[in-house]
XYZ file of C-alpha atoms in Angstrom:
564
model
C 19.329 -13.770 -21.519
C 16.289 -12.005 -20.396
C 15.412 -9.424 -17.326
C 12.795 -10.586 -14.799
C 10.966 -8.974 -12.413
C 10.823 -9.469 -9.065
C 9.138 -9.303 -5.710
C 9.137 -5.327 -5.206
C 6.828 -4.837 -8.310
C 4.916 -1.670 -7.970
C 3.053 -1.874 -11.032
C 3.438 1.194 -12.140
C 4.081 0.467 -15.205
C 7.287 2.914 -15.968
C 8.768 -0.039 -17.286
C 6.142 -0.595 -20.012
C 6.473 3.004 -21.261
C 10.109 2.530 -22.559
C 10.233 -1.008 -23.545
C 10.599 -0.846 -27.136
C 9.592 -4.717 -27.909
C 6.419 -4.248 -25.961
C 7.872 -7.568 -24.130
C 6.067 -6.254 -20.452
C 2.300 -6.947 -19.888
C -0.231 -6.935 -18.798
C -0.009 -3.277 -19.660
C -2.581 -0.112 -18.194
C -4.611 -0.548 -21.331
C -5.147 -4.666 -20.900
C -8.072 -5.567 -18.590
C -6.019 -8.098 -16.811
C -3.878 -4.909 -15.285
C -6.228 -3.984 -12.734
C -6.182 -7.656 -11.125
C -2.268 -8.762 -11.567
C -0.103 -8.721 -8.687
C 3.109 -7.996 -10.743
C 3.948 -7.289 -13.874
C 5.762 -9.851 -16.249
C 8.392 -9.694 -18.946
C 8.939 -12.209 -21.734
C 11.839 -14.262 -21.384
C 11.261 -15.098 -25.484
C 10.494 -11.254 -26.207
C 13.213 -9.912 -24.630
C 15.712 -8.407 -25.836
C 17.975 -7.802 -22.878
C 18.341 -4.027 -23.407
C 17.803 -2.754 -19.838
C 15.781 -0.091 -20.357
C 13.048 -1.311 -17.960
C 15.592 -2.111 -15.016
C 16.758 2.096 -15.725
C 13.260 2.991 -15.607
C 11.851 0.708 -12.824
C 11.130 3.585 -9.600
C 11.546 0.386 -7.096
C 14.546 -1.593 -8.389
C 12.572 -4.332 -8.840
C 13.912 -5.829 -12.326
C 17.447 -7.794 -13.186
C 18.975 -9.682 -15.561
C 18.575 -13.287 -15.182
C 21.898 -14.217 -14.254
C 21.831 -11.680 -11.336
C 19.103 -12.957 -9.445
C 19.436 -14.129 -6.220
C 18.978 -17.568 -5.351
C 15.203 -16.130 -2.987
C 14.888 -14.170 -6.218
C 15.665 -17.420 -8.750
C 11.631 -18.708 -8.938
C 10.228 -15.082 -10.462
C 12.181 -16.285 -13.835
C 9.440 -18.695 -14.205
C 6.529 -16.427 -12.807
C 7.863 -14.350 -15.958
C 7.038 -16.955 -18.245
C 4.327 -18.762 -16.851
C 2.663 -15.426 -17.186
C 2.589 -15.770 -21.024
C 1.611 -19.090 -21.388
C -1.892 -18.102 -20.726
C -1.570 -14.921 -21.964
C 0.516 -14.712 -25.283
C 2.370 -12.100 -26.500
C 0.112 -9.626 -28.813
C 0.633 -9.598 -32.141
C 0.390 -6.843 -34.826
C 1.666 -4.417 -31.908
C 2.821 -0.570 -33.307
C 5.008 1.499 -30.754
C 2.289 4.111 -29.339
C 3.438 8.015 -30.264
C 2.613 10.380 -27.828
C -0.040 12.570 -28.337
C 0.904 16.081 -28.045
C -1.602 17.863 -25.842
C -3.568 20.511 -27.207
C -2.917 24.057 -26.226
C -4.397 25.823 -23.792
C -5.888 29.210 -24.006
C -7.170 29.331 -20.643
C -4.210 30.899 -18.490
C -2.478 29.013 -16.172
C -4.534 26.038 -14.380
C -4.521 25.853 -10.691
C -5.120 22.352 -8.686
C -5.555 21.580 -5.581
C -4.598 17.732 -4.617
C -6.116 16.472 -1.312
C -3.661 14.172 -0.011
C 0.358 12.757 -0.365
C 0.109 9.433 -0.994
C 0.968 7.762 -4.117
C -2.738 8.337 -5.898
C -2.018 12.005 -5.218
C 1.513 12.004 -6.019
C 0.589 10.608 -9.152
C -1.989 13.078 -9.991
C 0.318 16.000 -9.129
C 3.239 14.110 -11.142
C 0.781 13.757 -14.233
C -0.551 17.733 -14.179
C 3.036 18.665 -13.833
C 3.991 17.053 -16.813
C 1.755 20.204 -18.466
C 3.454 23.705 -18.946
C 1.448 26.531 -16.971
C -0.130 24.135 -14.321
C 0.031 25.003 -10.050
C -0.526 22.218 -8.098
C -1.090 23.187 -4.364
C -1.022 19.937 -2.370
C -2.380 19.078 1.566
C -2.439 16.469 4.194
C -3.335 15.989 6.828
C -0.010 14.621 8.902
C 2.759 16.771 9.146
C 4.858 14.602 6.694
C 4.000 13.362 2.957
C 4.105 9.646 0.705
C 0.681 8.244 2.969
C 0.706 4.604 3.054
C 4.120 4.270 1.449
C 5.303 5.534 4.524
C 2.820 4.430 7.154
C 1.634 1.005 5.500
C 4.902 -0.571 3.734
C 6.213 -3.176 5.841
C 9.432 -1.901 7.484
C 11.325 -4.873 5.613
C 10.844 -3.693 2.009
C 12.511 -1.021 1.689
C 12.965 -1.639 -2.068
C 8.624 -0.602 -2.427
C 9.439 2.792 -0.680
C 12.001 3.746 -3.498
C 9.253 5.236 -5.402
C 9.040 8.365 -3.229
C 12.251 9.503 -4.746
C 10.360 9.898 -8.475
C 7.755 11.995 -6.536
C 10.615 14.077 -4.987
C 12.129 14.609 -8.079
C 8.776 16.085 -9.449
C 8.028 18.470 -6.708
C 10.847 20.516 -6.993
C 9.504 23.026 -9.160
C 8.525 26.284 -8.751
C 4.723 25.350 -9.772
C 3.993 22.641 -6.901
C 3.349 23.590 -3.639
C 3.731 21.307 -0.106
C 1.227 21.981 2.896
C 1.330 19.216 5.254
C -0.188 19.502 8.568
C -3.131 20.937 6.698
C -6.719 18.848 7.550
C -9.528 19.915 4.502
C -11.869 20.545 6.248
C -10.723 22.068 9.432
C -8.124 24.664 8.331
C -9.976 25.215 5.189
C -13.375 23.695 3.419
C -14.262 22.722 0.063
C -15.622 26.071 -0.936
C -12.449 28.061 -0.141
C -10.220 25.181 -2.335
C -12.536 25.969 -4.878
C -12.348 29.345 -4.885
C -8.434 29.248 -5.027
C -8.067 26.191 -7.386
C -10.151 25.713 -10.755
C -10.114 21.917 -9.598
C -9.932 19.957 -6.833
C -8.611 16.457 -6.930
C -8.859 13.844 -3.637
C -6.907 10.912 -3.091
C -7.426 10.421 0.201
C -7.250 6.757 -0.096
C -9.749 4.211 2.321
C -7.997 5.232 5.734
C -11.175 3.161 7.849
C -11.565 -1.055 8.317
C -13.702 -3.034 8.054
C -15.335 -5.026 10.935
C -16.148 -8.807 11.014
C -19.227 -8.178 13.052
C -19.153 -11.097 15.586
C -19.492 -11.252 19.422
C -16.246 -10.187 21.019
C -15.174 -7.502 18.326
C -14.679 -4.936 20.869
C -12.782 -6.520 23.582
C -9.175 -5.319 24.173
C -6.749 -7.800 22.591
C -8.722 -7.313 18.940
C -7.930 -4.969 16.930
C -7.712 -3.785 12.919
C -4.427 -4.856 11.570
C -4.472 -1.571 10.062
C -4.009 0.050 13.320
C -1.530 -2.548 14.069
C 0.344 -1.604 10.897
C -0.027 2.249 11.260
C 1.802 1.632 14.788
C 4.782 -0.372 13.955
C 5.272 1.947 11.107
C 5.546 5.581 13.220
C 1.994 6.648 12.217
C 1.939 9.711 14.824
C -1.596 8.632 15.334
C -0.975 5.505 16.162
C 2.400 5.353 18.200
C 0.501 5.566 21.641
C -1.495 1.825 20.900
C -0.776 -0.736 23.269
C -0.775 -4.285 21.583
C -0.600 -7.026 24.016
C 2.282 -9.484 22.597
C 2.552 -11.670 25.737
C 0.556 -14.365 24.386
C 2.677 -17.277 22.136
C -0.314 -17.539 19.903
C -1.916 -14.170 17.739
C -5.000 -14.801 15.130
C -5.059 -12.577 11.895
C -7.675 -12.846 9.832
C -7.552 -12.374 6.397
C -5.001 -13.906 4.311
C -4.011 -10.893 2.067
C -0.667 -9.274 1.743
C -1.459 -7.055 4.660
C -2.175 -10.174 6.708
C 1.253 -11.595 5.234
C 2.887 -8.243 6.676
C 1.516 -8.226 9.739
C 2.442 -12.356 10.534
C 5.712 -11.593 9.372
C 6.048 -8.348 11.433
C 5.150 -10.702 14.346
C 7.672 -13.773 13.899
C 10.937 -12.597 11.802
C 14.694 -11.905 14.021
C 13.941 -8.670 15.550
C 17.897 -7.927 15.239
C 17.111 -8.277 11.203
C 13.830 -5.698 12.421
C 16.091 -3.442 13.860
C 18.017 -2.527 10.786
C 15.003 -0.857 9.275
C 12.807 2.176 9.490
C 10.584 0.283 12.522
C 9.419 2.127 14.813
C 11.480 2.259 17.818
C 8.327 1.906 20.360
C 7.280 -1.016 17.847
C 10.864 -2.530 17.826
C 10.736 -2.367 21.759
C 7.671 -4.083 22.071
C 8.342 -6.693 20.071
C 11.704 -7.707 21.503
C 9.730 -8.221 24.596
C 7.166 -10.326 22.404
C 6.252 -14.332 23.690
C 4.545 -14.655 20.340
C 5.403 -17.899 18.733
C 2.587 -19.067 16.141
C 0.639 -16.780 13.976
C -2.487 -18.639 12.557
C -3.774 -16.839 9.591
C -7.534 -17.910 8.645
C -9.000 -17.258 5.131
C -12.967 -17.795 4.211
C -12.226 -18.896 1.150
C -9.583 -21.880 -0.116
C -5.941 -21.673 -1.542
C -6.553 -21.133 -4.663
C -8.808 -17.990 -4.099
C -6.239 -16.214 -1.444
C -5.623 -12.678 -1.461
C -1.993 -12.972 -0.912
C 0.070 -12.208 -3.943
C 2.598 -14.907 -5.307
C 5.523 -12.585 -4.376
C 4.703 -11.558 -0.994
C 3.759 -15.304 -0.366
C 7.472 -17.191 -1.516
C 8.707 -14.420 0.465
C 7.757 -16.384 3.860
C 9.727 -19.396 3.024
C 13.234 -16.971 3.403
C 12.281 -16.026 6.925
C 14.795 -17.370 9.514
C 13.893 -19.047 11.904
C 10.181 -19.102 11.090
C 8.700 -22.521 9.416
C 5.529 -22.117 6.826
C 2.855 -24.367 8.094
C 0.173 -25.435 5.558
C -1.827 -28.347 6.017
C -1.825 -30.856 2.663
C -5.441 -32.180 3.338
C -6.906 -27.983 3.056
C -5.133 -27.993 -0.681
C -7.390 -30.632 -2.325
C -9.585 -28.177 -4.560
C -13.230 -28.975 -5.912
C -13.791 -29.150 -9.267
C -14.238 -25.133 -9.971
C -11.246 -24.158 -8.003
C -9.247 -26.848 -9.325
C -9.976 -25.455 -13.326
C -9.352 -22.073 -12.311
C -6.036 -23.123 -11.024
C -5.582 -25.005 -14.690
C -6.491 -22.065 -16.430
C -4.470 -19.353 -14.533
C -0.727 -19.850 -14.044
C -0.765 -17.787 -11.028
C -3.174 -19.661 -9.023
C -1.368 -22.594 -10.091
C 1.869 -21.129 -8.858
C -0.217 -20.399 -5.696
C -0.941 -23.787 -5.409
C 2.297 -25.255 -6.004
C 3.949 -22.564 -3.308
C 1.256 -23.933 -1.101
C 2.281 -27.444 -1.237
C 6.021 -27.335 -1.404
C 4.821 -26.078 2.296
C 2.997 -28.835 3.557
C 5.606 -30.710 2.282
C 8.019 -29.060 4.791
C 9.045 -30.656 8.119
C 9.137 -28.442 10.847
C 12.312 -27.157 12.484
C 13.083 -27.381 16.369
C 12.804 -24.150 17.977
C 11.226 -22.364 14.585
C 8.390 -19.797 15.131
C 5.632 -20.690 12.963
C 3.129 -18.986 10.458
C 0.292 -21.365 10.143
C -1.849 -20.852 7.150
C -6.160 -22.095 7.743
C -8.221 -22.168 4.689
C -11.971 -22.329 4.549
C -12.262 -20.876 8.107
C -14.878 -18.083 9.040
C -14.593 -16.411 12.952
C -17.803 -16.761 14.593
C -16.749 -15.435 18.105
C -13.926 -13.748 20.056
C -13.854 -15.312 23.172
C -12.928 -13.647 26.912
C -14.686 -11.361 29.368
C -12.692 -8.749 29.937
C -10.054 -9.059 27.138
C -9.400 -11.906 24.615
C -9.277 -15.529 25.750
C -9.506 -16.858 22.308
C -11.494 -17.472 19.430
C -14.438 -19.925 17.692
C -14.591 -20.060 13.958
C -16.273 -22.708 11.395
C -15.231 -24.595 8.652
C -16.468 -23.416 5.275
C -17.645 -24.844 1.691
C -17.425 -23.253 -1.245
C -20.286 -23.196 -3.703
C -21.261 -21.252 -6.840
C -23.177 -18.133 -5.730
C -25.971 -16.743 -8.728
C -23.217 -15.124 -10.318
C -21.248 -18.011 -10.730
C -18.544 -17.185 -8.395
C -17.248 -19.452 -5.888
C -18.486 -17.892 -2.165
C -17.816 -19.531 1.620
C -20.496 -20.786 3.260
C -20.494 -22.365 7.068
C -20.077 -26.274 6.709
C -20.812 -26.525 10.531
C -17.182 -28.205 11.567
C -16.035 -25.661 14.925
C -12.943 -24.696 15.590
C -11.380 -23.242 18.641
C -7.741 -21.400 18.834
C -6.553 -19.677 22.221
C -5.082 -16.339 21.588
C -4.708 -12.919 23.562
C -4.430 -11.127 20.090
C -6.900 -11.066 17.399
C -5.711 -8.765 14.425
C -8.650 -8.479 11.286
C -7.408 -8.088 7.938
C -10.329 -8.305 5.970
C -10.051 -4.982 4.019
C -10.122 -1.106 4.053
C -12.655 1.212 2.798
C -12.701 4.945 1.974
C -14.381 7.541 4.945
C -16.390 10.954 3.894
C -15.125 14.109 3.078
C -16.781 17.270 4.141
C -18.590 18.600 1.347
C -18.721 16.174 -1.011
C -20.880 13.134 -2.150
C -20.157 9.350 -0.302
C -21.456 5.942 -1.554
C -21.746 4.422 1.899
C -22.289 1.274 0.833
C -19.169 1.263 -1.600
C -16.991 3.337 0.674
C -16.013 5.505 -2.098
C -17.153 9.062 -3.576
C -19.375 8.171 -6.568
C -17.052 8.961 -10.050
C -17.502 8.913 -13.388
C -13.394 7.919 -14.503
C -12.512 10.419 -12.131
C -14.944 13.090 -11.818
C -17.310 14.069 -9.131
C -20.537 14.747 -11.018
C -22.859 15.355 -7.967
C -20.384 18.084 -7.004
C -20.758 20.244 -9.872
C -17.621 21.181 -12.198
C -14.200 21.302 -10.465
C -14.171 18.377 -8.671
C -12.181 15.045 -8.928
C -11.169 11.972 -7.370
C -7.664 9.730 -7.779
C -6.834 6.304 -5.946
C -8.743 4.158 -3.612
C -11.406 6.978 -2.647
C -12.215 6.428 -6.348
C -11.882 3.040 -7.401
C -12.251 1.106 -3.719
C -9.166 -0.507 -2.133
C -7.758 -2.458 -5.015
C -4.393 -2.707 -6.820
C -1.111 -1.879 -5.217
C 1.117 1.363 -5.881
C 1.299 1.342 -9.374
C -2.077 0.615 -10.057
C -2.687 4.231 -9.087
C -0.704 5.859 -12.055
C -3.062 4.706 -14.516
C -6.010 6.120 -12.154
C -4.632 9.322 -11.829
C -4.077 9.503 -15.880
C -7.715 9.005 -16.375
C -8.784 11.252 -13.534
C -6.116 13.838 -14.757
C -6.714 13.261 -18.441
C -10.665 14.146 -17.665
C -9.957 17.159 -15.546
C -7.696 18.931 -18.552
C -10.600 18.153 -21.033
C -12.967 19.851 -18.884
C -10.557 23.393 -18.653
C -9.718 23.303 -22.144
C -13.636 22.863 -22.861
C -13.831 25.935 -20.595
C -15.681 24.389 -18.085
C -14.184 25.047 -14.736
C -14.900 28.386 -13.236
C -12.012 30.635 -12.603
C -10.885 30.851 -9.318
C -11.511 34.351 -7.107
C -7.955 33.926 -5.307
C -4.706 32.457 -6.374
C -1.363 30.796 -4.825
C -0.381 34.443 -2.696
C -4.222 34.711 -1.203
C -4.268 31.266 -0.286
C -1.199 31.336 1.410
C -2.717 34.338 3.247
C -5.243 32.403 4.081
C -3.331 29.292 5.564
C -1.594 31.639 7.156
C -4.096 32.988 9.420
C -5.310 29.288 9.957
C -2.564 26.914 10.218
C 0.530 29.163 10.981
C 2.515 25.949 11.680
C 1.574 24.092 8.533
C 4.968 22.178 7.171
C 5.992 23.360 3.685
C 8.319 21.158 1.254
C 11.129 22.726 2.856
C 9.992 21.394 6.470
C 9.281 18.038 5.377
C 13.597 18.298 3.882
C 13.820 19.436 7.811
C 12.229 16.303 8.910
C 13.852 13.680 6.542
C 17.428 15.128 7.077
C 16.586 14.718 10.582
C 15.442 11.056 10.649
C 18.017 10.094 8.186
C 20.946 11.274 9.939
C 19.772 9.554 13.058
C 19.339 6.572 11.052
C 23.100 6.513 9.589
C 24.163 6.667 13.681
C 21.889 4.038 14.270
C 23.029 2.043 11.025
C 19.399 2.032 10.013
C 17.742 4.000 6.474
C 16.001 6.424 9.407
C 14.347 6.692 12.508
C 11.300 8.077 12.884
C 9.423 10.589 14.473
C 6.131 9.551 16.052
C 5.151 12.794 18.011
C 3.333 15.559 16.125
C 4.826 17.930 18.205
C 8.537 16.953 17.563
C 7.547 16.460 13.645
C 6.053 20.130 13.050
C 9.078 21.474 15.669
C 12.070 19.969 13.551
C 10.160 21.271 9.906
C 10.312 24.882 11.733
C 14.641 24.051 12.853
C 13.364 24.137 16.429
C 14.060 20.411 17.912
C 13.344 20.523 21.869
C 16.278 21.480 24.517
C 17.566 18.149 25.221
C 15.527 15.818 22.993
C 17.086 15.853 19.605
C 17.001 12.809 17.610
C 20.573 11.573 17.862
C 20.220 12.402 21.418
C 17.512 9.498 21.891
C 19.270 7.109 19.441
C 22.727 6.826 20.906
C 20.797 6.232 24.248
């Protein structure tokens, strides 16, 4: 008997670290790791000692014979995994390398951010003896997309903030949330407290299609739709107009699979998560029966992971609609699909879908390949939309790209969400590839900025990879930042933890400390146990900062507005 992994994957890669068979790939040092969806164990490799399910942060890996029947098809996305990739030979257990001492005094980081990439980071310096790690955000409570971009319904994927919270209890790591770099304090005056500074403030703008009709109301990012049903405070005020039966995403990555699944699944299942309540509201008001999901490219060359897309087909009440005749693959997609066992579990996912017959009364996710928008329709808010049909052809690099085959298409809808990607946005004071949407890097550090300064996560790399992906960033980014202090190369900073708390002091008086985020989670979690939900949010910034200080409004406490 083996252990599998399933859906919830993070890829951080904690598992690899203690397997002591090496049975888990691909691994941070492969090349394939920065492109797989999941990571995979080998059912022939392994030798059912566990260790990976006890180290796994998102409970994500079981023994065979405990999987559940939605969980039964990862046993062979294990294994197909290795028959194009085959276990290494010759492998030697790696030994730690001890890290060199430092005869520099105590090293003092500042982290720009709370989301995984910068929980990493802060994780991976604390690992060090005589480190201070000072982290800020911006929003009056930490984890960044983990909490504001994880689907409501996986609750499993936000598990990992608990290895973070673990971490930051120490007397060496500092919390100040409610802190914006930038306007509370600059660049200069982290440098001047901190020998380094380290961003990871992710890719927090969208990307626009740039067709006619963008602008009306009725279109809008999916990211903005995400940020609202998730509590974002900046977001809890959108209005998103769900009395249309038909919305349009487009994009078919796993955000798009989020947001269409958002849209159709039992709100009463909805309701037993960490939604938020405006969002679960809204949506129990919702006429929206079809979400049509339209992707430039063909099946075999979706975004969508394998996991996230056999989730659908466990939705009740919701039928996966795929039309057979968009499968049939030209030559190049059809050998990549040969060569790759993931595309061809893609494509055999795909049609076990068009195979389907629909159900009476179902809602329905319908799945458009080789489709390009060309126009949002409507005057004064969205009517509907025109898109084309696309071919694919070999581009000069080789790789397949959509072009317009000329074939229209027209789909009525009063809500257009695009899903076509995220890119980073500039900080104050340091460098920005506008074209990339990230802060030009060299593994991590900030050359054009002088000494000191770093970057972690999708402000570094561009928005690719999932959670885990971001632990092997922040090693590099980390691992280059400690050979540049122990070379001596950082200047020593004028002020230290006590003058920077001065400082914030003057500035932000109401900033939330680790303490005040405890304040905040007790908070939503107790409302969420007399709610039978995990938590329930707070949206305002008001009520957020006021429960971190123990100073809830007369009259408005939490409980209060849940048992109402």
């Amino acid at each position: 008997m083996a252990y599998v992994i399933t859906q919830t994957c993070c890829n951080d890669a904690s598992c690899v670290a203690v397997c002591p068979v090496n049975c888990i790939h691909p691994t941070p040092e492969e090349r394939e790791f920065a492109q797989t969806e999941m990571l995979h164990i080998d059912p022939q490799a392994c030798i059912d000692c566990g260790a990976c399910a006890d180290a796994c942060p998102v409970e994500a890996i079981f023994p065979e014979d405990r999987l559940t029947e939605a969980q039964a098809r990862f046993k062979d996305i294990n294994a197909d995994y290795y028959t194009a990739h085959p276990m290494p030979e010759n492998w030697i257990p790696l030994t730690p390398v001890p890290a060199p001492p430092r005869g520099q005094g105590t090293l003092r980081v500042a982290v720009v951010g709370a989301g995984p990439a910068a929980c990493y980071a802060a994780q991976e310096l604390l690992e060090r003896s005589n480190v201070e790690v000072d982290m800020f955000d911006r929003l009056p409570t930490p984890w960044g997309l983990v909490r504001s971009g994880v689907a409501p319904d996986h609750p499993g994927t936000k598990a990992v903030t608990e290895s973070f919270e673990w971490s930051f209890r120490r007397d060496a790591f500092a919390l100040h949330l409610d802190v914006e770099v930038g306007r509370d304090i600059d660049h200069a005056e982290l440098l001047a407290h901190h020998h380094a500074v380290v961003y990871a403030t992710g890719a927090s703008a969208d990307r626009n299609l740039g067709i006619a009709g963008e602008d009306l109301p009725g279109s809008h990012a999916a990211t903005e739709f995400v940020a609202w049903y998730n509590g974002h405070p900046d977001y809890a005020d959108r209005v998103f107009d769900l009395s249309g039966e038909r919305a349009v995403v487009v994009g078919n990555g796993n955000v798009a699979l989020d947001v269409a699944r958002i849209l159709t699944m039992d709100v009463d299942e909805l309701a037993r998560t960490d939604i938020a309540d405006h969002a679960l509201e809204a949506l129990r008001r919702s006429n929206i029966r079809e979400v049509v999901l339209l992707g430039r490219r063909g099946p075999a060359q979706a975004a969508y992971s394998n996991p996230e897309f056999l989730a659908l087909g466990d939705l009740n009440g919701v039928d996966v609609v795929v039309d057979e005749t968009e499968l049939e693959l030209d030559p190049a997609s059809a050998a990549l699909a040969a060569a790759d066992p993931a595309v061809a579990m893609r494509m055999r996912l795909a049609r076990e879908y068009a195979r389907r017959e629909p159900r009476p009364g179902n809602k329905r996710i319908v799945f458009r390949y080789l489709v390009s928008p060309t126009e949002i329709e409507g005057t004064e808010r969205v009517t509907g939309l025109r898109a084309v049909r696309n071919d694919l052809i070999a581009g000069d690099d080789g790789a397949l790209v959509a072009r317009p085959a000329g074939q229209a298409l027209h789909l009525d809808a009063q809500l257009v969400l695009r899903s076509i990607g995220y890119r980073g946005a500039p900080l104050p004071g340091v460098p920005f590839d506008e074209r990339r949407g990230i802060v030009p890097n060299e593994g991590g550090r900030v050359t054009a900025a002088g000494p000191g300064v770093y970057v972690t996560g999708w402000i570094k790399r561009g928005p690719s990879g999932v959670i885990g992906t971001n632990k092997a960033c922040a090693k590099e980014t980390v691992a280059a930042l400690l050979a540049d202090f122990d070379a001596g190369r950082l200047a020593r900073p004028a002020g230290g933890r006590r003058e920077l708390d001065r400082l914030l002091g003057q500035r932000r008086p109401t900033r939330v400390g680790l303490s005040g985020w405890h304040e905040i989670d007790g908070a939503e979690r107790a409302a969420g146990r007399a709610a039978g939900r995990p938590r329930v949010k707070l949206t305002d910034r008001a009520r957020l900062t006021e429960t971190a200080a123990g100073r809830p409004r007369p009259g408005r406490s939490l409980l209060r507005l849940v048992r109402r």
